[in-house]
Coordinates of C-alpha atoms in Angstrom, one line a residue:
Chain A
X1 CA 8.3 -4.4 15.2
X2 CA 9.0 -6.5 12.1
X3 CA 7.1 -5.5 9.0
X4 CA 6.9 -8.0 6.1
X5 CA 5.3 -7.5 2.7
X6 CA 4.3 -10.5 0.5
X7 CA 4.0 -10.2 -3.2
X8 CA 2.2 -12.8 -5.3
X9 CA -0.5 -13.3 -7.8
X10 CA -4.1 -14.1 -6.9
X11 CA -4.3 -17.9 -6.2
X12 CA -0.6 -18.3 -5.2
X13 CA -1.3 -18.1 -1.5
X14 CA 0.4 -14.8 -0.7
X15 CA -2.1 -13.8 1.9
X16 CA -2.4 -17.3 3.3
X17 CA 1.2 -17.2 4.2
X18 CA 1.0 -13.7 5.7
X19 CA -1.7 -15.1 8.0
X20 CA 0.2 -18.3 8.9
X21 CA 3.2 -16.2 9.9
X22 CA 1.0 -14.0 12.1
X23 CA -0.6 -17.0 13.6
X24 CA 2.8 -18.6 14.4
X25 CA 4.0 -15.4 16.1
X26 CA 0.9 -14.7 18.2
X27 CA -0.8 -18.1 18.9
X28 CA 2.4 -20.1 19.3
X29 CA 5.0 -17.5 20.6
X30 CA 2.8 -15.1 22.6
X31 CA 3.8 -12.1 20.5
X32 CA 1.4 -9.7 18.9
X33 CA 0.7 -9.7 15.2
X34 CA -1.6 -8.4 12.5
X35 CA -2.0 -10.0 9.0
X36 CA -3.9 -8.3 6.2
X37 CA -4.3 -8.5 2.5
X38 CA -4.3 -5.7 0.0
X39 CA -7.9 -4.5 0.1
X40 CA -10.2 -4.4 -2.8
X41 CA -11.6 -6.7 -5.5
X42 CA -9.9 -10.1 -5.8
X43 CA -8.9 -11.7 -9.1
X44 CA -6.9 -14.8 -9.9
X45 CA -3.6 -14.0 -11.5
X46 CA -3.6 -10.3 -10.5
X47 CA -0.9 -8.9 -8.3
X48 CA -1.8 -9.4 -4.7
X49 CA -0.1 -8.2 -1.5
X50 CA -0.1 -9.6 1.9
X51 CA 1.2 -7.9 5.0
X52 CA 2.4 -9.2 8.4
X53 CA 3.3 -7.0 11.4
X54 CA 4.9 -8.7 14.4
X55 CA 5.8 -7.1 17.7
X56 CA 6.6 -7.8 21.3
X57 CA 3.9 -5.3 22.3
X58 CA 0.3 -4.7 21.3
X59 CA 0.0 -3.4 17.7
X60 CA -2.7 -0.8 17.3
X61 CA -1.7 1.0 14.1
X62 CA -3.7 -0.3 11.1
X63 CA -2.6 2.3 8.6
X64 CA -1.0 1.2 5.4
X65 CA 2.4 -0.4 5.5
X66 CA 4.6 2.3 3.8
X67 CA 7.9 0.7 4.8
X68 CA 9.0 -2.8 5.5
X69 CA 11.9 -4.9 6.7
X70 CA 11.3 -7.8 4.3
X71 CA 9.8 -8.1 0.9
X72 CA 9.0 -11.6 -0.1
X73 CA 8.4 -12.2 -3.8
X74 CA 6.5 -15.4 -4.7
X75 CA 6.5 -14.8 -8.4
X76 CA 9.6 -13.2 -10.1
X77 CA 7.5 -11.8 -13.0
X78 CA 6.3 -9.2 -10.5
X79 CA 9.8 -7.8 -9.8
X80 CA 10.0 -4.1 -10.4
X81 CA 9.8 -0.7 -8.7
X82 CA 6.4 -1.4 -7.1
X83 CA 7.8 -4.5 -5.4
X84 CA 11.0 -2.9 -4.3
X85 CA 9.4 0.3 -2.9
X86 CA 9.7 1.1 0.8
X87 CA 12.2 -1.6 1.8
X88 CA 14.1 -0.2 4.8
X89 CA 17.9 0.5 4.5
X90 CA 19.0 -2.8 6.0
X91 CA 15.9 -4.6 4.7
X92 CA 16.1 -7.8 2.6
X93 CA 14.3 -8.9 -0.6
X94 CA 13.5 -12.6 -0.7
X95 CA 13.0 -13.7 -4.3
X96 CA 11.8 -16.9 -5.9
X97 CA 14.1 -17.3 -8.9
X98 CA 16.7 -19.5 -10.6
X99 CA 18.5 -16.5 -12.0
X100 CA 19.1 -14.0 -9.2
X101 CA 21.8 -12.1 -11.2
X102 CA 19.1 -10.9 -13.5
X103 CA 17.7 -8.7 -10.7
X104 CA 20.7 -7.5 -8.8
X105 CA 20.8 -4.2 -10.7
X106 CA 17.3 -3.3 -9.8
X107 CA 18.0 -2.5 -6.1
X108 CA 20.9 -1.8 -3.7
X109 CA 19.0 -3.9 -1.0
X110 CA 20.2 -7.4 -0.3
X111 CA 18.5 -10.0 -2.4
X112 CA 18.3 -13.6 -1.0
X113 CA 17.2 -16.1 -3.7
X114 CA 15.7 -19.5 -3.6
X115 CA 14.3 -21.7 -6.4
X116 CA 11.0 -22.1 -4.6
X117 CA 9.1 -23.2 -7.7
X118 CA 11.3 -26.3 -8.2
X119 CA 11.0 -27.2 -4.5
X120 CA 7.3 -26.8 -4.5
X121 CA 6.8 -28.9 -7.6
X122 CA 9.1 -31.6 -6.1
X123 CA 7.3 -31.8 -2.8
X124 CA 3.7 -30.5 -3.4
X125 CA 3.5 -31.4 -7.1
X126 CA 2.3 -27.9 -7.8
X127 CA 4.1 -24.5 -8.2
X128 CA 2.6 -23.0 -5.1
X129 CA 5.5 -21.3 -3.5
X130 CA 4.1 -19.5 -0.4
X131 CA 5.4 -22.0 2.2
X132 CA 8.8 -22.3 0.6
X133 CA 9.2 -18.6 0.7
X134 CA 8.1 -18.6 4.4
X135 CA 10.9 -21.1 5.1
X136 CA 13.3 -18.8 3.4
X137 CA 12.1 -15.9 5.4
X138 CA 12.6 -17.8 8.6
X139 CA 16.2 -18.7 7.6
X140 CA 17.0 -15.0 7.0
X141 CA 15.1 -13.3 9.7
X142 CA 14.4 -15.6 12.6
X143 CA 11.2 -13.5 13.2
X144 CA 9.6 -16.7 14.5
X145 CA 10.8 -20.3 15.1
X146 CA 10.5 -23.1 12.6
X147 CA 8.6 -25.0 15.3
X148 CA 5.9 -22.3 15.6
X149 CA 5.5 -22.1 11.9
X150 CA 5.0 -25.8 11.6
X151 CA 2.4 -25.7 14.4
X152 CA 0.6 -22.8 12.6
X153 CA 0.6 -24.9 9.3
X154 CA -0.9 -27.9 11.2
X155 CA -3.6 -25.7 12.6
X156 CA -4.2 -23.3 9.8
X157 CA -4.1 -25.6 6.7
X158 CA -6.1 -28.6 5.6
X159 CA -4.7 -31.8 7.1
X160 CA -4.3 -33.3 3.6
X161 CA -1.7 -30.6 2.6
X162 CA -0.3 -29.6 6.0
X163 CA 2.4 -32.3 6.3
X164 CA 3.8 -31.7 2.9
X165 CA 3.9 -28.0 3.5
X166 CA 5.8 -28.5 6.7
X167 CA 8.3 -30.4 4.7
X168 CA 8.6 -27.6 2.2
X169 CA 9.2 -25.0 4.9
X170 CA 11.9 -27.2 6.5
X171 CA 13.7 -27.8 3.2
X172 CA 13.6 -24.2 2.1
X173 CA 14.9 -23.2 5.5
X174 CA 17.8 -25.6 5.2
X175 CA 18.5 -24.5 1.6
X176 CA 18.8 -20.8 2.6
X177 CA 20.6 -21.5 5.9
X178 CA 23.1 -23.7 4.0
X179 CA 24.1 -21.0 1.5
Chain B
X1 CA -16.4 -25.7 25.2
X2 CA -13.7 -23.8 27.3
X3 CA -12.2 -20.6 26.0
X4 CA -9.2 -20.5 23.7
X5 CA -7.1 -18.2 21.6
X6 CA -7.7 -18.1 17.9
X7 CA -6.2 -16.1 15.0
X8 CA -9.1 -14.7 13.0
X9 CA -10.3 -11.7 11.0
X10 CA -12.7 -9.2 12.4
X11 CA -15.5 -10.8 10.4
X12 CA -14.7 -14.2 11.8
X13 CA -14.5 -12.8 15.4
X14 CA -18.1 -11.4 14.9
X15 CA -19.3 -14.8 13.7
X16 CA -17.7 -16.6 16.7
X17 CA -19.4 -14.1 19.0
X18 CA -22.8 -14.7 17.3
X19 CA -22.4 -18.4 17.8
X20 CA -21.7 -17.8 21.5
X21 CA -24.7 -15.5 21.9
X22 CA -27.1 -18.2 20.6
X23 CA -29.6 -16.2 18.6
X24 CA -32.8 -18.0 17.6
X25 CA -32.9 -16.5 14.1
X26 CA -30.3 -15.2 11.7
X27 CA -31.3 -13.5 8.5
X28 CA -28.5 -13.0 6.0
X29 CA -27.7 -11.4 2.8
X30 CA -24.1 -11.1 1.7
X31 CA -22.3 -7.8 0.8
X32 CA -18.5 -7.2 0.8
X33 CA -16.8 -6.7 3.2
X34 CA -19.4 -8.3 5.5
X35 CA -19.9 -11.5 3.6
X36 CA -17.5 -13.7 5.7
X37 CA -19.7 -13.1 8.8
X38 CA -22.8 -14.6 7.3
X39 CA -20.8 -17.4 5.5
X40 CA -19.2 -18.5 8.8
X41 CA -22.5 -18.4 10.6
X42 CA -24.0 -20.6 8.0
X43 CA -21.1 -23.0 8.5
X44 CA -21.9 -23.1 12.2
X45 CA -25.6 -23.8 11.6
X46 CA -24.7 -26.5 9.1
X47 CA -22.2 -28.3 11.4
X48 CA -24.7 -28.0 14.3
X49 CA -22.5 -25.9 16.6
X50 CA -25.1 -23.1 16.4
X51 CA -28.8 -24.2 16.7
X52 CA -30.5 -21.3 14.9
X53 CA -33.0 -20.8 12.1
X54 CA -30.9 -19.4 9.2
X55 CA -32.8 -17.4 6.6
X56 CA -30.9 -16.7 3.4
X57 CA -33.1 -13.9 2.1
X58 CA -33.1 -12.1 -1.2
X59 CA -32.1 -8.6 -0.1
X60 CA -31.0 -6.4 2.8
X61 CA -34.6 -5.0 3.0
X62 CA -35.8 -8.6 3.5
X63 CA -33.0 -9.4 5.9
X64 CA -34.2 -6.7 8.3
X65 CA -37.9 -7.5 7.6
X66 CA -37.2 -11.1 8.6
X67 CA -35.3 -10.1 11.7
X68 CA -38.2 -7.8 12.6
X69 CA -40.8 -10.5 12.2
X70 CA -38.7 -13.0 14.3
X71 CA -38.2 -10.3 17.0
X72 CA -41.9 -9.7 17.0
X73 CA -42.5 -13.3 18.4
X74 CA -39.7 -12.9 21.0
X75 CA -36.7 -14.3 19.1
X76 CA -33.2 -13.2 19.7
X77 CA -32.0 -12.3 16.2
X78 CA -28.9 -11.3 14.3
X79 CA -28.2 -9.8 10.9
X80 CA -25.3 -8.1 9.3
X81 CA -24.8 -5.6 6.4
X82 CA -22.6 -2.9 5.0
X83 CA -22.8 0.3 2.9
X84 CA -25.5 0.3 0.2
X85 CA -27.0 -2.7 2.0
X86 CA -27.5 -0.6 5.1
X87 CA -29.2 2.1 3.1
X88 CA -31.4 -0.5 1.4
X89 CA -32.6 -1.7 4.8
X90 CA -33.0 1.9 6.1
X91 CA -36.7 1.8 5.8
X92 CA -36.9 -0.9 8.4
X93 CA -34.5 0.6 11.0
X94 CA -37.1 2.9 12.6
X95 CA -39.7 0.0 12.4
X96 CA -37.3 -2.0 14.6
X97 CA -36.4 0.7 17.0
X98 CA -39.9 2.0 17.3
X99 CA -41.2 -1.5 18.1
X100 CA -38.4 -1.6 20.7
X101 CA -37.0 -4.9 19.4
X102 CA -33.4 -5.6 20.6
X103 CA -32.0 -6.8 17.2
X104 CA -28.2 -6.9 17.0
X105 CA -26.7 -6.1 13.7
X106 CA -23.1 -5.9 12.6
X107 CA -22.3 -3.2 10.0
X108 CA -19.0 -3.4 8.1
X109 CA -18.3 0.3 7.5
X110 CA -17.9 0.9 3.8
X111 CA -18.3 4.0 1.8
X112 CA -21.3 5.0 -0.3
X113 CA -21.6 5.3 -4.0
X114 CA -20.9 7.3 -6.1
X115 CA -18.1 7.3 -7.2
X116 CA -18.5 3.6 -6.7
X117 CA -15.9 2.3 -4.2
X118 CA -15.4 -0.6 -1.9
X119 CA -13.2 0.6 1.0
X120 CA -14.0 1.9 4.5
X121 CA -15.4 5.1 5.8
X122 CA -18.3 6.0 8.1
X123 CA -20.7 7.5 5.6
X124 CA -23.0 4.5 5.8
X125 CA -23.7 4.2 9.5
X126 CA -23.5 7.9 10.3
X127 CA -26.3 8.5 7.8
X128 CA -28.5 6.4 10.1
X129 CA -27.8 8.0 13.5
X130 CA -31.4 9.3 13.6
X131 CA -32.9 5.8 13.2
X132 CA -33.3 5.1 16.9
X133 CA -30.6 2.5 16.9
X134 CA -27.7 2.4 19.4
X135 CA -24.4 2.7 17.5
X136 CA -21.1 1.4 18.8
X137 CA -17.8 1.5 16.9
X138 CA -15.0 -1.0 17.5
X139 CA -11.2 -0.6 17.3
X140 CA -10.0 -4.2 17.0
X141 CA -11.3 -7.8 16.6
X142 CA -11.4 -8.5 20.3
X143 CA -13.6 -5.5 21.0
X144 CA -15.8 -6.5 18.1
X145 CA -16.3 -10.0 19.5
X146 CA -16.8 -8.7 23.0
X147 CA -19.3 -6.0 21.9
X148 CA -21.5 -8.5 20.0
X149 CA -22.0 -10.4 23.3
X150 CA -22.4 -7.1 25.3
X151 CA -24.8 -5.7 22.7
X152 CA -27.4 -8.4 23.3
X153 CA -27.3 -7.8 27.1
X154 CA -27.6 -4.0 26.6
X155 CA -30.3 -4.2 23.9
X156 CA -32.4 -6.7 25.8
X157 CA -32.2 -4.8 29.1
X158 CA -35.8 -3.8 30.0
X159 CA -34.5 -0.3 30.8
X160 CA -33.2 0.1 27.2
X161 CA -35.1 -2.1 24.8
X162 CA -33.4 -0.8 21.7
X163 CA -31.6 -2.4 18.7
X164 CA -27.8 -2.1 18.4
X165 CA -25.6 -1.6 15.3
X166 CA -22.1 -2.9 16.0
X167 CA -19.8 -1.1 13.5
X168 CA -16.4 -2.5 12.3
X169 CA -14.3 -0.6 9.8
X170 CA -14.5 -2.5 6.5
X171 CA -11.3 -4.3 5.6
X172 CA -9.2 -2.4 8.2
X173 CA -10.9 -4.5 10.8
X174 CA -13.2 -7.0 9.0
X175 CA -10.3 -8.4 6.9
X176 CA -7.4 -8.0 9.2
X177 CA -6.3 -11.1 11.1
X178 CA -5.3 -11.0 14.8
X179 CA -5.4 -13.1 17.8
X180 CA -8.5 -13.0 20.0
X181 CA -9.5 -14.7 23.2
X182 CA -12.6 -16.7 22.5
X183 CA -14.6 -17.0 25.7
X184 CA -16.1 -20.4 26.7
X185 CA -19.8 -21.1 26.0
X186 CA -20.6 -21.6 29.7
X187 CA -19.1 -18.3 30.7
X188 CA -21.1 -16.5 27.9
X189 CA -24.3 -18.3 28.9
X190 CA -23.8 -17.1 32.5
X191 CA -23.2 -13.5 31.3
X192 CA -26.0 -13.5 28.7
X193 CA -29.1 -15.4 29.9
X194 CA -31.8 -16.4 27.4
X195 CA -33.9 -13.6 26.0
X196 CA -37.3 -13.3 27.7
X197 CA -39.7 -10.5 26.9
X198 CA -43.3 -9.5 27.1
X199 CA -42.9 -7.3 24.1
X200 CA -44.0 -9.9 21.5
X201 CA -47.0 -11.4 19.7
X202 CA -48.3 -14.1 22.0
X203 CA -51.4 -16.3 21.6
X204 CA -51.7 -16.7 25.3
X205 CA -51.4 -13.0 26.0
X206 CA -52.7 -11.3 22.8
X207 CA -51.5 -7.7 22.1
X208 CA -50.3 -5.8 19.0
X209 CA -46.8 -4.8 18.3
X210 CA -45.7 -2.3 15.6
X211 CA -49.3 -0.9 15.9
X212 CA -50.9 2.2 14.4
X213 CA -51.3 4.8 17.0
X214 CA -51.9 8.3 15.7
X215 CA -52.8 9.6 19.1
X216 CA -50.0 8.1 21.1
X217 CA -47.2 8.5 18.6
X218 CA -45.7 11.6 20.3
X219 CA -45.8 10.1 23.8
X220 CA -44.4 6.9 22.5
X221 CA -41.3 8.6 21.1
X222 CA -40.8 10.7 24.1
X223 CA -40.7 7.5 26.2
X224 CA -38.3 6.0 23.7
X225 CA -36.0 9.0 24.1
X226 CA -36.3 8.9 27.9
X227 CA -35.3 5.3 27.9
X228 CA -32.4 5.9 25.5
X229 CA -31.1 8.4 28.1
X230 CA -30.8 5.5 30.5
X231 CA -28.7 3.5 28.1
X232 CA -25.3 5.1 29.0
X233 CA -25.6 3.9 32.6
X234 CA -26.6 0.4 31.3
X235 CA -23.7 0.4 28.8
X236 CA -21.3 1.2 31.6
X237 CA -22.8 -1.4 33.9
X238 CA -22.6 -4.1 31.3
X239 CA -19.0 -3.1 30.4
X240 CA -18.1 -3.5 34.1
X241 CA -19.9 -6.8 34.4
X242 CA -18.1 -8.1 31.3
X243 CA -14.8 -7.0 32.7
X244 CA -15.5 -8.8 36.0
X245 CA -16.2 -12.0 34.2
X246 CA -13.9 -12.0 31.2
X247 CA -11.1 -9.6 32.3
X248 CA -11.7 -7.1 29.5
X249 CA -13.6 -3.8 29.6
X250 CA -13.7 -0.8 27.3
X251 CA -14.6 2.3 29.3
X252 CA -18.3 2.6 28.5
X253 CA -19.3 5.5 26.2
X254 CA -15.8 7.0 25.7
X255 CA -12.3 5.7 26.3
X256 CA -9.9 8.6 27.1
X257 CA -6.3 7.9 26.3
X258 CA -3.6 10.0 28.0
X259 CA -6.1 12.9 28.4
X260 CA -5.3 13.5 32.1
X261 CA -3.2 16.7 31.7
X262 CA -3.6 17.1 27.9
X263 CA -3.6 20.5 26.4
X264 CA -5.1 19.3 23.1
X265 CA -7.3 16.2 22.5
X266 CA -8.2 14.4 19.3
X267 CA -11.6 12.6 19.1
X268 CA -11.7 9.4 17.0
X269 CA -14.1 6.7 16.0
X270 CA -13.1 3.2 15.0
X271 CA -9.7 1.8 13.9
X272 CA -8.0 5.2 13.3
X273 CA -7.9 5.3 17.1
X274 CA -5.2 2.7 17.1
X275 CA -3.0 4.8 14.8
X276 CA -3.6 7.9 16.9
X277 CA -2.5 6.0 20.1
X278 CA 0.9 5.4 18.6
X279 CA 1.3 9.1 17.7
X280 CA 0.1 10.2 21.2
X281 CA 2.7 7.9 22.8
X282 CA 5.5 9.3 20.5
X283 CA 4.5 12.9 21.0
X284 CA 4.2 12.4 24.8
X285 CA 7.8 11.1 24.7
X286 CA 8.8 14.4 23.0
X287 CA 7.1 16.4 25.8
X288 CA 3.8 17.4 24.0
X289 CA 0.7 17.3 26.2
X290 CA -1.5 15.5 23.7
X291 CA -4.3 13.0 24.2
X292 CA -7.1 11.3 22.5
X293 CA -10.6 10.3 23.2
X294 CA -12.1 7.3 21.5
X295 CA -15.8 7.8 21.0
X296 CA -17.3 4.3 21.3
X297 CA -20.9 5.3 20.9
X298 CA -22.6 7.7 18.5
X299 CA -26.1 7.0 19.8
X300 CA -26.7 7.6 22.5
X301 CA -24.2 10.4 22.2
X302 CA -21.6 10.7 24.9
X303 CA -22.4 14.3 25.7
X304 CA -21.3 14.2 29.4
X305 CA -18.0 12.6 28.7
X306 CA -17.2 15.1 25.9
X307 CA -18.2 18.1 28.1
X308 CA -15.9 16.8 30.8
X309 CA -12.9 16.5 28.5
X310 CA -13.6 19.8 26.6
X311 CA -13.8 21.7 29.8
X312 CA -10.1 21.2 30.6
X313 CA -8.3 21.4 27.2
X314 CA -7.1 24.3 25.1
X315 CA -8.1 22.9 21.7
X316 CA -10.0 19.9 20.4
X317 CA -9.9 18.1 17.1
X318 CA -12.4 15.7 15.6
X319 CA -11.6 13.2 12.9
X320 CA -14.6 12.5 10.6
X321 CA -14.4 9.7 8.0
X322 CA -17.6 11.1 6.6
X323 CA -19.0 14.5 5.5
X324 CA -22.5 15.9 5.6
X325 CA -22.1 17.7 2.3
X326 CA -23.1 21.4 2.7
X327 CA -22.0 21.5 6.4
X328 CA -19.2 19.5 8.1
X329 CA -18.4 16.1 9.5
X330 CA -21.3 14.5 11.3
X331 CA -19.2 13.6 14.4
X332 CA -18.0 17.2 14.5
X333 CA -21.6 18.6 14.5
X334 CA -22.5 16.3 17.4
X335 CA -19.4 17.3 19.4
X336 CA -20.1 21.0 18.7
X337 CA -23.7 20.8 20.0
X338 CA -22.4 19.2 23.2
X339 CA -19.5 21.6 23.9
X340 CA -21.5 24.8 23.2
X341 CA -23.0 24.3 26.7
X342 CA -19.6 25.3 28.2
X343 CA -19.2 28.9 29.2
X344 CA -16.0 29.0 27.0
X345 CA -15.7 26.0 24.8
X346 CA -12.2 25.2 23.4
X347 CA -11.6 26.1 19.8
X348 CA -12.0 23.1 17.5
X349 CA -10.9 21.7 14.1
X350 CA -12.7 19.2 12.0
X351 CA -10.3 16.8 10.1
X352 CA -12.1 15.1 7.3
X353 CA -10.2 12.1 6.1
X354 CA -10.3 8.5 5.1
X355 CA -13.1 8.9 2.6
X356 CA -13.4 5.9 0.4
X357 CA -10.6 4.2 2.4
X358 CA -8.0 6.9 1.9
X359 CA -5.1 6.2 4.2
X360 CA -4.7 8.1 7.5
X361 CA -1.1 7.6 8.5
X362 CA 0.8 8.3 11.7
X363 CA 2.3 11.3 9.9
X364 CA -1.2 12.7 9.1
X365 CA -2.3 12.3 12.7
X366 CA 0.9 14.0 13.9
X367 CA 0.0 16.8 11.5
X368 CA -3.4 17.1 13.1
X369 CA -1.9 17.4 16.6
X370 CA 0.5 20.0 15.2
X371 CA -2.4 22.1 14.0
X372 CA -4.2 21.7 17.4
X373 CA -1.1 22.8 19.4
X374 CA -0.9 25.9 17.2
X375 CA -4.6 26.5 17.7
X376 CA -4.1 26.1 21.5
X377 CA -1.3 28.7 21.3
X378 CA -3.7 31.2 19.9
X379 CA -3.0 30.9 16.1
X380 CA -6.0 31.0 13.8
X381 CA -6.6 27.7 11.9
X382 CA -8.9 26.6 9.2
X383 CA -12.0 25.1 10.9
X384 CA -12.5 22.2 8.4
X385 CA -9.5 20.6 6.9
X386 CA -9.3 17.7 4.4
X387 CA -6.5 15.2 5.2
X388 CA -4.3 13.5 2.6
X389 CA -6.0 14.9 -0.5
X390 CA -4.4 15.1 -4.0
X391 CA -6.0 18.4 -5.1
X392 CA -6.1 22.0 -4.0
X393 CA -9.2 23.4 -2.4
X394 CA -10.9 26.2 -4.2
X395 CA -11.9 28.5 -1.5

């Protein structure tokens, strides 16, 4: 079982990307997955969590995700103890930042950084970093294939933005793989 | 349209099932976490993929009143609600069941105020078990989708003629996305033929429905009860027929899980069942003879199935995500009244948890099994235990 926790702010697409990953794993790879948001009132700009569980076998446990293998941080202003909580010993933190050295002292877990904001502005024209961070996650984890994620984006996003988001995922994937 | 696989939330799965069941009338009033259901259905009516009359009413009381009126002229109807909304329509629930109208309603289980809260527990639906409605509780989105379709066939069966409330744990199920098999329309049409009834207002065959009958009231409700006793057999029959056609069935009234040689069994309702499955598997690996029984229906109550399990275990636990303040969990009370018919019923513990959405983790469930194993070994245990609370009890 892979457990992935997404941290963003309301409006940044943190839950959308948790769902796209779950769709890629189940609909396009025949695995089992659950994707769910942090439950409760929703507000733009407030910290929002998304969760994805992926497994080769049926997932029945819907209790809270206390521990995870990957934490993906869409917005570096969220970095702190709450974000770093419950990352497993060999877990990885994926962080959208230009200045990773600023955060290394906060955790002994591995931090993989990518400047997702610049990439998103370049390709999408907006600082929506969810798909860039998904590309980075694929490069680090291989939980699903790049192909499946692109299929999920084509099916799960509006046609007008799907193609550019596929390009974002690919570029982010290559950037992190190339490091 | 042929069947396909889609990645949807529990709410969306219910909306898809409603589209496939082709109700004539939908009356809708939104309330979190049910809102997505009625929004998606309105999309289907708008894009023409569901040809229904969609009534956007001004309250839950009106939603059920409108469904009642539509059912009174023989329409297949759907509505959905949650929490305070269910309580607001409570006045209408016995109207519908008394008139023997087969309305199907989805309820997103959410706690009751106060303190005001949004998240899931079973206090809303369990407060309505005496309303004459059949109540089913789902574990995942596939079961929710399948049960909406099955619910129409059960409710409309002339042997039953009762409304059904299909319960989904709020957020835990309504807002969690997973893959479901979406059956094809032709297959659903073959499984669920159009609703035809004589129990309606009809100009060509005038009769009254929902009538005043001071003298026959008692006999009327005795007959209602006698028919409800036939429902478990119909539920099992419909479940088998669904399995034959779609390849999925759920075990009728109760689904026992690894109960065959179990010393202790935990009874669950709704999504916590899935968490308990994982714990049962892990503890079985360690050699503990533990099992669980998922209660799928609260009305009619699965008395026979519970007696059968209780008769061969050494201890039994019941998780209640509710409490009848002043007594105990509502599921526990119902289980107790069934097992007291045994010559020597197993000792039992009521685990009250999950109120207002409080997490019930695998560790908590493991703790419950630990208590039950001690109880089975003859140790005295507290009869009612609160799970995952942040304060001491006083007494």
